[in-house]
Coordinates of C-alpha atoms (C1' of nucleotides) in Angstrom, one line a residue:
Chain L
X252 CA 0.0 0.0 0.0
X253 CA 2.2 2.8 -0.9
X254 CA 0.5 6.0 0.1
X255 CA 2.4 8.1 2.8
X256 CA -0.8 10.1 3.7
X257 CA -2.7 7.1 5.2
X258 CA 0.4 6.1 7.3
X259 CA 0.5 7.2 10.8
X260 CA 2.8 9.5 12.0
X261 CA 5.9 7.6 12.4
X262 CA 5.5 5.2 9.8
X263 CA 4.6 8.5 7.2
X264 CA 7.9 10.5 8.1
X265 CA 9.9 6.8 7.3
X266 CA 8.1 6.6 4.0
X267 CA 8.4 10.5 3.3
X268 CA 12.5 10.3 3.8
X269 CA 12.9 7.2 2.0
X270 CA 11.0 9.2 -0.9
X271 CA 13.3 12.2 -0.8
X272 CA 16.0 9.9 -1.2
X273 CA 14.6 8.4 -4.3
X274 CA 13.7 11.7 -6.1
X275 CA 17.0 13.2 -5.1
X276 CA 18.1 10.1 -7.1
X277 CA 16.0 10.7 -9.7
X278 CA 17.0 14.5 -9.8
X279 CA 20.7 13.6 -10.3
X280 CA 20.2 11.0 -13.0
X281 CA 17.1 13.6 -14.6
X282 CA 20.6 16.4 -14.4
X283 CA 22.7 14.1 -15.8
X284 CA 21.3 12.5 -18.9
X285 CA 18.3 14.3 -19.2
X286 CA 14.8 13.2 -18.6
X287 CA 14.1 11.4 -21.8
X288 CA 17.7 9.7 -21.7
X289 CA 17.1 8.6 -18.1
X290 CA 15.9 5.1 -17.4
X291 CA 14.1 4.1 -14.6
X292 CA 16.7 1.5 -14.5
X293 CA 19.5 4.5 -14.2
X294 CA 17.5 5.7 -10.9
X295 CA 17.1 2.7 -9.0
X296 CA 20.9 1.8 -10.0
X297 CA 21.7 4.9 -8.4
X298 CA 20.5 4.2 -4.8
X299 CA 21.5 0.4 -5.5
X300 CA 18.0 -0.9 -5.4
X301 CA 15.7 -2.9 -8.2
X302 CA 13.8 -1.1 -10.9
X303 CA 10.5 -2.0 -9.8
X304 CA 10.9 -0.6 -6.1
X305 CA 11.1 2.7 -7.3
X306 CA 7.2 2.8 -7.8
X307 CA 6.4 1.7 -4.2
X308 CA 7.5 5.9 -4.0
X309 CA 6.1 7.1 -7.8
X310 CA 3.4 6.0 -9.5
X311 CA 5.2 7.0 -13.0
X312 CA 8.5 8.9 -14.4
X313 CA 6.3 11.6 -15.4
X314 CA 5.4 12.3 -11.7
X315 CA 9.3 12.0 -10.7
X316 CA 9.5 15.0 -12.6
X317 CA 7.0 16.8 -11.5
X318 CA 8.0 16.5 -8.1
X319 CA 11.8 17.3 -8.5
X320 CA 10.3 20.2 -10.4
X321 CA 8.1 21.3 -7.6
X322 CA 10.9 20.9 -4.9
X323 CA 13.2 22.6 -7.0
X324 CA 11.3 26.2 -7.1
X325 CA 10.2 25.2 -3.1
X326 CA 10.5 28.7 -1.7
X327 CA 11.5 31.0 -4.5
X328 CA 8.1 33.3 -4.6
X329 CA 8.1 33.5 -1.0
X330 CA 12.2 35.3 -0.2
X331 CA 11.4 37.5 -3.5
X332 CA 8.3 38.8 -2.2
X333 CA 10.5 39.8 1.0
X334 CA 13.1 41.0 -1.1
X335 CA 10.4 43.0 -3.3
X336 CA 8.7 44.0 0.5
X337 CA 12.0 45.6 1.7
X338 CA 12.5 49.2 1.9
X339 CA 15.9 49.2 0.1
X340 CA 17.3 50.4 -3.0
X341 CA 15.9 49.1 -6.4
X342 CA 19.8 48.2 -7.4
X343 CA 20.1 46.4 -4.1
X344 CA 16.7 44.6 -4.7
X345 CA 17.7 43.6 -8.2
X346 CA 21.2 42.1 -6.3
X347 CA 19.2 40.3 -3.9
X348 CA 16.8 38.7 -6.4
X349 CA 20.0 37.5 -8.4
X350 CA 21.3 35.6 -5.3
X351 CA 17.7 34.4 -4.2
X352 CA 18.1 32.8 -7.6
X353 CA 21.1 31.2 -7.6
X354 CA 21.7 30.3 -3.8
X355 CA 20.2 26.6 -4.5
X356 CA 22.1 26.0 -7.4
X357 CA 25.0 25.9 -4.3
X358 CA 22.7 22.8 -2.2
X359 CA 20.0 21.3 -4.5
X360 CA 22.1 21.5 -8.0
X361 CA 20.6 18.5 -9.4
X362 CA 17.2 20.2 -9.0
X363 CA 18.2 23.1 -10.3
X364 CA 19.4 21.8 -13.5
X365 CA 16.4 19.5 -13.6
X366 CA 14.2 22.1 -13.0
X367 CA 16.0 24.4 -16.0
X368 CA 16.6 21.9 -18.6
X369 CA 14.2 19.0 -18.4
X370 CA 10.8 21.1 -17.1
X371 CA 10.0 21.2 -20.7
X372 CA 9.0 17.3 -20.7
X373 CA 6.9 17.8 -17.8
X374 CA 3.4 16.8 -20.0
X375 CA 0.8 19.4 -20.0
X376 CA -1.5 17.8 -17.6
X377 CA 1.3 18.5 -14.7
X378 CA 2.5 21.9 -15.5
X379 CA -0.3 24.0 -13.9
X380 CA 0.8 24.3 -10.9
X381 CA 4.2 25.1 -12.2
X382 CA 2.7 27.4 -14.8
X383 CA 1.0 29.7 -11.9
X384 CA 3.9 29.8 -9.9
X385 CA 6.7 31.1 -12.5
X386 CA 4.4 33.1 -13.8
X387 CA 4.1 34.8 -9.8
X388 CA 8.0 34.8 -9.7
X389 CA 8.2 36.5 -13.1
X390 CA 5.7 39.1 -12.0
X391 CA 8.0 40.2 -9.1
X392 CA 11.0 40.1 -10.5
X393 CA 9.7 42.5 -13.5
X394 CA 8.5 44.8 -10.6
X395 CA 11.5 45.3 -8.7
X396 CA 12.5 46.5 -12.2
X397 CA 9.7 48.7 -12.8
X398 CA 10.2 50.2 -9.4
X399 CA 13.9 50.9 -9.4
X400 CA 12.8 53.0 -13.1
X401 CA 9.8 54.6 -11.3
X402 CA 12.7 55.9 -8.3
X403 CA 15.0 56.9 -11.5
X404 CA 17.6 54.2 -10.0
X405 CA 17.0 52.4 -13.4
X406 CA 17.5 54.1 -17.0
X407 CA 14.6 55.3 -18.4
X408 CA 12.6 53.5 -20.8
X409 CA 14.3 50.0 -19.8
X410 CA 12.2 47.3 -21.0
X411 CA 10.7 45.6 -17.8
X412 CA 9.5 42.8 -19.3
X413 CA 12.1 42.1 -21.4
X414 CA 15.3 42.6 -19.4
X415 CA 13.0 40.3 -16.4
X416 CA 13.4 37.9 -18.9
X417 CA 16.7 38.2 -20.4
X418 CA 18.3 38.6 -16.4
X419 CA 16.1 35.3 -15.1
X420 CA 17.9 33.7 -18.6
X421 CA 21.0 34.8 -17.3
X422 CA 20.5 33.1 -14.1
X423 CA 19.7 29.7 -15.1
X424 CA 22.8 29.5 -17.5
X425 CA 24.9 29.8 -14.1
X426 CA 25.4 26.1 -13.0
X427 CA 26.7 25.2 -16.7
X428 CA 29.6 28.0 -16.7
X429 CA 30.2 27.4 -12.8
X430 CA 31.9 24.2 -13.8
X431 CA 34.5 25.3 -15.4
X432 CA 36.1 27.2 -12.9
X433 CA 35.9 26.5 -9.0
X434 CA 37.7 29.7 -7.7
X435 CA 34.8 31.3 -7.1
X436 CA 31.8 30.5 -5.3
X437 CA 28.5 30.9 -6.3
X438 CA 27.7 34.1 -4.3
X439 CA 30.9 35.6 -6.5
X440 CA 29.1 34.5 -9.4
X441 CA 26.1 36.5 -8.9
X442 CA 27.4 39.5 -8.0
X443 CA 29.6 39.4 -11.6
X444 CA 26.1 38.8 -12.9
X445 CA 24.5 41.7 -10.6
X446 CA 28.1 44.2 -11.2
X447 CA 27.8 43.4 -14.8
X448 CA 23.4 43.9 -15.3
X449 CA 24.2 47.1 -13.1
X450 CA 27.3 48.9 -14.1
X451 CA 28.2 47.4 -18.0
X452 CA 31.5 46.5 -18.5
X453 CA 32.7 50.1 -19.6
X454 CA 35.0 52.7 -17.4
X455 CA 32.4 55.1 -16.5
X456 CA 34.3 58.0 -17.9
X457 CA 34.4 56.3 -21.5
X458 CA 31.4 57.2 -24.4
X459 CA 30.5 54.2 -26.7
X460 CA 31.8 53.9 -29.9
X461 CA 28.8 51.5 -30.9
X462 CA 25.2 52.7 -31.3
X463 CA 22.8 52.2 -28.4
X464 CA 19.7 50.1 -29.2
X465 CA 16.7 51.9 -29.4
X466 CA 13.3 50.4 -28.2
X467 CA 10.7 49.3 -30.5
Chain Z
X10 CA 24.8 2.0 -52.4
X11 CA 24.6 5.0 -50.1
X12 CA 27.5 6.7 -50.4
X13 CA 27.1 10.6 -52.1
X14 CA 31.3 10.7 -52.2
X15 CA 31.0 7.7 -54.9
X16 CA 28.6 9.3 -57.1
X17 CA 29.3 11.4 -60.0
X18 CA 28.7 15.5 -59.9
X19 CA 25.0 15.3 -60.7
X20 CA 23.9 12.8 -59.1
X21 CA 25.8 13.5 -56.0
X22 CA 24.7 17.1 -55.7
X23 CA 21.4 15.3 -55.9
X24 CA 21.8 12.9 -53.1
X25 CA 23.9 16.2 -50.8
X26 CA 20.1 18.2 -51.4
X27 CA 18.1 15.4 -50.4
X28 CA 20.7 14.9 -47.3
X29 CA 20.3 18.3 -46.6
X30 CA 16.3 18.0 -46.5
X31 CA 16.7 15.0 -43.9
X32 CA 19.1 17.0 -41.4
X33 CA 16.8 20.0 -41.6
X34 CA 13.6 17.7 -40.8
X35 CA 16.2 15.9 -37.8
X36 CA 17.0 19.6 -36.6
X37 CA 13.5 20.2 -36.3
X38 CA 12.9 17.4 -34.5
X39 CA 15.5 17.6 -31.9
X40 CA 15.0 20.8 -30.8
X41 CA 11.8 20.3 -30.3
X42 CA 11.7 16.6 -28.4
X43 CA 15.1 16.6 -27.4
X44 CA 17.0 14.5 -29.1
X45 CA 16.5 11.5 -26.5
X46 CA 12.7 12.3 -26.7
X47 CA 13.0 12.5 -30.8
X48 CA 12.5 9.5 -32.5
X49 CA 13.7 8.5 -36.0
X50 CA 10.0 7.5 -36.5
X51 CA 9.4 11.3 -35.4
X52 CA 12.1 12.4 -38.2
X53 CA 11.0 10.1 -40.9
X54 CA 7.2 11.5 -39.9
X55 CA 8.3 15.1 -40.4
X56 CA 9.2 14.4 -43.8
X57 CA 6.3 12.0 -44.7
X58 CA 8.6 9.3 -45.7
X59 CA 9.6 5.8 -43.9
X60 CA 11.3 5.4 -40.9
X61 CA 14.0 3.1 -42.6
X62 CA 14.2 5.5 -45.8
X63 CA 16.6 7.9 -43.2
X64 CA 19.4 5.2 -43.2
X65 CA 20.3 5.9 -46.6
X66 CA 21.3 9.6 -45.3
X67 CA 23.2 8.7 -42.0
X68 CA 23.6 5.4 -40.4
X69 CA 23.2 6.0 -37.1
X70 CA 21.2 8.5 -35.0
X71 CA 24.3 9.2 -33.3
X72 CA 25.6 10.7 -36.8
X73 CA 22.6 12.6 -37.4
X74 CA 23.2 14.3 -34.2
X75 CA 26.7 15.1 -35.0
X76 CA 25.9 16.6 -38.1
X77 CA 23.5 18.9 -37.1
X78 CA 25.8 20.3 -34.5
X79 CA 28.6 20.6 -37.4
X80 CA 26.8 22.9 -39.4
X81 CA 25.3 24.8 -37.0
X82 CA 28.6 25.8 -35.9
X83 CA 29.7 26.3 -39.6
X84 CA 31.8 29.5 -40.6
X85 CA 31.3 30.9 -36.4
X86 CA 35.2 30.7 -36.1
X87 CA 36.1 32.5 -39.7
X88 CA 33.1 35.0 -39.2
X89 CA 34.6 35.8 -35.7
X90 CA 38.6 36.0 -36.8
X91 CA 37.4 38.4 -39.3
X92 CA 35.9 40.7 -36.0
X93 CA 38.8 40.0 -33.9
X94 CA 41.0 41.3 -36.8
X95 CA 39.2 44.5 -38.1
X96 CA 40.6 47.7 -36.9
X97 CA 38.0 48.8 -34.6
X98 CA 37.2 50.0 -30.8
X99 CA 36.6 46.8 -28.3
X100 CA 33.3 47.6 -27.4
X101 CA 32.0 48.0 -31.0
X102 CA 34.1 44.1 -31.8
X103 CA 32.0 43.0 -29.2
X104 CA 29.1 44.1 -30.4
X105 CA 29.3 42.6 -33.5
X106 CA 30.6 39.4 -32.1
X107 CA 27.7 39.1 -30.5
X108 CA 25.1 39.7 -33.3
X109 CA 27.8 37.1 -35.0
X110 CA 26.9 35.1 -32.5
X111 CA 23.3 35.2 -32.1
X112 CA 22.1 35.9 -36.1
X113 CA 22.0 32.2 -37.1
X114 CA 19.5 32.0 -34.3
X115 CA 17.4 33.4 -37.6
X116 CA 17.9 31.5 -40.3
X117 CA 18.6 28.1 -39.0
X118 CA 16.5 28.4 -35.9
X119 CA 16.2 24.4 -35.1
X120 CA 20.0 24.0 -35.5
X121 CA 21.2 26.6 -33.4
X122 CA 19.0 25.0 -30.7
X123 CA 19.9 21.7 -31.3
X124 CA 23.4 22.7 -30.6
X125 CA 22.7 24.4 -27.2
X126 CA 20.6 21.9 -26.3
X127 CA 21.6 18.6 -27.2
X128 CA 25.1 18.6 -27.4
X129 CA 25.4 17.5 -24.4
X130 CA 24.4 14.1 -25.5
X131 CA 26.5 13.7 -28.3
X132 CA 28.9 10.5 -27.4
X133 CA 32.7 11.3 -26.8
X134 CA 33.9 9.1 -29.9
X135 CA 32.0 12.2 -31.9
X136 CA 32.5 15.3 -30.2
X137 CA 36.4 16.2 -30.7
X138 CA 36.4 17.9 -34.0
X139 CA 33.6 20.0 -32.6
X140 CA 35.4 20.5 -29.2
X141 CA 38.3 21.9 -31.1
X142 CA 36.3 24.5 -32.9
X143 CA 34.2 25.1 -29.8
X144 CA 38.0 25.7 -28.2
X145 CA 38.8 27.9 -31.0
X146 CA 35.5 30.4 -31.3
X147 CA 36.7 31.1 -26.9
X148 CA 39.7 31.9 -27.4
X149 CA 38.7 34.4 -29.9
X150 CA 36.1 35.6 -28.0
X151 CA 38.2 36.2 -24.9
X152 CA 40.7 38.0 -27.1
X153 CA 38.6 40.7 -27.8
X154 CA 37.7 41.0 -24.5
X155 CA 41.0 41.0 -23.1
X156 CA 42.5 43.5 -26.2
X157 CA 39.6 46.0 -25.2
X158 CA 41.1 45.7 -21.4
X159 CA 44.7 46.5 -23.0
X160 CA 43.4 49.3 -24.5
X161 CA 41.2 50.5 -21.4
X162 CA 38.0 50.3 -22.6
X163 CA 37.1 48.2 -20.8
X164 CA 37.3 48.4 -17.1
X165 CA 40.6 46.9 -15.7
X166 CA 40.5 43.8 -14.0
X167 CA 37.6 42.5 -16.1
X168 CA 37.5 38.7 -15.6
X169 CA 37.9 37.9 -19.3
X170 CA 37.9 33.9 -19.2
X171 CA 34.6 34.3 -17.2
X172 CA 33.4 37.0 -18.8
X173 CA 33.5 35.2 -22.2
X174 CA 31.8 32.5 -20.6
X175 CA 29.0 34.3 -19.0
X176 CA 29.0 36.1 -22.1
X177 CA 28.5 33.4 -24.6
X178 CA 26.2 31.4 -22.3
X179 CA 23.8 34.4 -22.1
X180 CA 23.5 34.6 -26.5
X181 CA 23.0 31.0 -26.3
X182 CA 19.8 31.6 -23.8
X183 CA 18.1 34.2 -26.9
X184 CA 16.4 31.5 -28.9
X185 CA 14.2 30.9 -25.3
X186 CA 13.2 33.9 -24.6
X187 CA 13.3 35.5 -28.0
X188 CA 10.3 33.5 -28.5
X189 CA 7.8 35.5 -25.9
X190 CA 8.0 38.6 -27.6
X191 CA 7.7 39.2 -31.5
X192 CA 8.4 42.7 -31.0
X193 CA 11.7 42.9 -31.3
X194 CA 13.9 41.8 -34.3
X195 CA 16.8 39.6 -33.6
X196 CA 19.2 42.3 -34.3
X197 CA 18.0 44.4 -31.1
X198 CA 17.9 41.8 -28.8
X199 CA 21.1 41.5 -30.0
X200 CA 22.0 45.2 -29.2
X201 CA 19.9 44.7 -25.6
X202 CA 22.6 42.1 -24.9
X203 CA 25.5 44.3 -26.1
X204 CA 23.9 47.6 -24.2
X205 CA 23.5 45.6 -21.1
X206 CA 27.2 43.7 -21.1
X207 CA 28.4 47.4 -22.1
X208 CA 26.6 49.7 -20.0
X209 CA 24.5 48.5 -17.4
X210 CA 20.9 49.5 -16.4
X211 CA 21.7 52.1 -14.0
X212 CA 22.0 55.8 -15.0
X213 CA 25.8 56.9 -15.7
X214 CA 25.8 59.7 -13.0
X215 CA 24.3 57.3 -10.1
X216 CA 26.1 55.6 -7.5
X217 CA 25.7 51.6 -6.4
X218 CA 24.3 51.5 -3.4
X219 CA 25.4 47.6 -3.1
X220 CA 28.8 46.5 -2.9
X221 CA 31.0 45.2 -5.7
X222 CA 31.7 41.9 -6.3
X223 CA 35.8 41.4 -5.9
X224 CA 37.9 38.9 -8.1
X225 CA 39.2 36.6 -6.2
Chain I
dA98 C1' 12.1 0.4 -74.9
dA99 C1' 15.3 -2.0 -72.3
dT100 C1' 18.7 -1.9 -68.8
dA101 C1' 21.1 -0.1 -64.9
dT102 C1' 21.3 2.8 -60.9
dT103 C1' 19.4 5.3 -57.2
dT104 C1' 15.9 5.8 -53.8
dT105 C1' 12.2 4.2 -50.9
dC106 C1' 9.8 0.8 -48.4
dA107 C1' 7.8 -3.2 -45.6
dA108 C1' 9.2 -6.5 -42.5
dT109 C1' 11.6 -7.6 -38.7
dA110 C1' 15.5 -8.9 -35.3
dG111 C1' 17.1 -7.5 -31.2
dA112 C1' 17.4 -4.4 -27.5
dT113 C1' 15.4 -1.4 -24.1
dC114 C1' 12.0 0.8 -21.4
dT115 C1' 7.7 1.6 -18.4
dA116 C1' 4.6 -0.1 -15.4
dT117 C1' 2.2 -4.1 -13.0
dC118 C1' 1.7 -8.1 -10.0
dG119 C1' 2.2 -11.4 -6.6
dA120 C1' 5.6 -13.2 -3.6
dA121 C1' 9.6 -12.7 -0.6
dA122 C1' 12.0 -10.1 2.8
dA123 C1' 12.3 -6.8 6.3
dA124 C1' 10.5 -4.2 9.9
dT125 C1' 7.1 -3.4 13.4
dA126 C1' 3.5 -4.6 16.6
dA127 C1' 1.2 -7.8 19.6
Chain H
dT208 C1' 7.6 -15.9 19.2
dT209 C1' 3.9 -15.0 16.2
dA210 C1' 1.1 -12.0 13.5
dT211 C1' 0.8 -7.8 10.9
dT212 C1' 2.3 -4.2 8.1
dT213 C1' 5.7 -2.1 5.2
dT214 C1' 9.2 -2.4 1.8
dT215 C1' 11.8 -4.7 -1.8
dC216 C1' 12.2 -7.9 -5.5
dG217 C1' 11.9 -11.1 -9.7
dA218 C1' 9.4 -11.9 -13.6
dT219 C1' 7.1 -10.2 -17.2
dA220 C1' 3.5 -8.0 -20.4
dG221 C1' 3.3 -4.7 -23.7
dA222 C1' 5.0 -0.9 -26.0
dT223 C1' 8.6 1.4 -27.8
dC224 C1' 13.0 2.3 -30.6
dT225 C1' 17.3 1.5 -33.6
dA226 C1' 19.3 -0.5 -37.3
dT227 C1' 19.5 -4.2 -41.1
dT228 C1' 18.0 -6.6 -45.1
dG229 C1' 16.2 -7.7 -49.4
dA230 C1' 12.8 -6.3 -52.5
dA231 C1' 10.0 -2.8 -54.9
dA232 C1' 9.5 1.7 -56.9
dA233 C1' 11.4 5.6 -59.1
dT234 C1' 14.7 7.7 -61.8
dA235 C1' 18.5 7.9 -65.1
dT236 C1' 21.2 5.9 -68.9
dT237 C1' 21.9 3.5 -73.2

DNA sequence: AATATTTTCAATAGATCTATCGAAAAATAA
DNA sequence: TTATTTTTCGATAGATCTATTGAAAATATT
């Protein structure tokens, strides 16, 4: 009978750790070789156990994913709305965010790379949920942006929507460029990407040779 | 006998068009399954003929895959030499290294993403020609950064190895996003990039309120 | 038109993969 | 210890998927 919620207490927290251990199994093998080039057979390899066990703790791949996927955004909406909720600075805000975003790539990065590269294979009868939820963390992201150009901290006539987009893109290429080099940690990391989205990579003395984009 | 080198002109120029067709249909396919999730039933499909009818073009999967990436990479290193060795400013070389870089997202859409996307999976026995070219369009790249450094336009103690990563990683993200907003032509998302690596988003008079990052 | 070559196809071997089932093993409770 | 419940396992059905083969269809050549 394998259905944690009609356990009692004890018995339900075994089964509950046992099944963390399986989907963080699952997230490293989904990270590894992707989600369609992952067997079943990879997984329950991984934690040394027999193929068939692993659906005493999934009723189906599909759902493996789904649940890395869920546990892989676990508390994202909720530290940017208390980043967006502080009284600080728009450019500090906009820092924040960018290490709210890449802090689990340090502790769950098999989730995180799961999450980033195989969510599109999640079928469309499981996305919902995930649907709603990026589309919240999207929303406040874009308004610490629209904020910090509303104070005058941001250029005017920055596209919002656009650069929330093209930053949250920047973000999620981090774990596959962190690799290659292991002097600096992940915090480093985003404030390069924070330094480099705020301040350009131009002394601020110099004028540019090249012609600025113009919005559409 | 399917072999286009043994064929005369006519006949071989025949068979290299026909080839062409099939890697364009596997392109598709891959970047939009994956290319664990794409099939050669899914290929074969695309182009309305027999699943077996594809083995006369490449005998293996594998192969298709390798191709694909080949020419998707096709003339990046000769287009970018010829950047690094025009006479101009850093900051405009960059600029145009990056619309090198992001422009085939227009024309050959489902190769570019194939590459980005399903490299990964290509097996090691089939990956060192493109490694080497890979190798090759870097180094490039990280000489303009580090020439525009020499030369102080850009700021000193720029990163350039990491910068050329981050850099590179974040063209590679444009096909995903570029998607969600018809708006804007290729070329000035690839000037957003440029602005943003160049410039920043904050106002050139203001101050940062947050710290910045150090190198190590 | 008759022949030769190129291209496509149907059939299929062999491998692998997901998910199920009932039994064995392990853990817990009585 | 014995009985009960939870967890794991082997076997396997059924559905893929890759790649091969020899024949048929289409095209080109004589």
């Amino acid at each position: 009978m394998p259905d944690g919620a009609a356990k009692p207490g004890k018995m339900k927290d075994k089964y509950r750790q046992r099944q963390t251990e399986i989907f963080d199994a699952a997230a490293a093998v989904f990270a590894k070789k992707g989600y369609h080039g992952a067997s079943t057979s990879d997984i329950a390899a991984e934690l040394g156990v027999a193929q068939s066990s692993l659906y005493y703790y999934f009723k189906s791949k599909d759902e493996a994913l789904e649940k890395v996927c869920l546990h892989s955004i676990k508390g994202y909406v909720e530290r940017l709305q208390a980043i967006v909720a502080n009284n600080l600075p728009a450019d500090v805000k906009i820092r924040d965010a960018i290490h709210n975003h890449i802090e689990p790539v340090n502790y769950i990065p098999d989730y995180f790379l799961t999450f980033v590269g195989e969510l599109r294979y999640l079928p469309n009868n499981r996305r919902q949920k995930l649907n709603n939820m990026i589309a919240e963390y999207n929303a406040l992201f874009e308004q610490i942006l629209a904020d910090g150009v509303t104070d005058g901290f941001f250029i005017k006539g920055l596209d919002c929507h656009s650069t929330m987009l093209m930053l949250i893109a920047q973000c999620n290429t981090v774990p596959f460029w962190f690799g290659k080099f292991e002097h600096y940690s992940m915090d480093q990391l985003a404030n390069m990407l924070a330094d480099n989205f705020l301040l350009g990579a131009l002394p601020r003395a110099n004028k540019l040779n090249s012609i600025l984009g113009e919005p559409p």
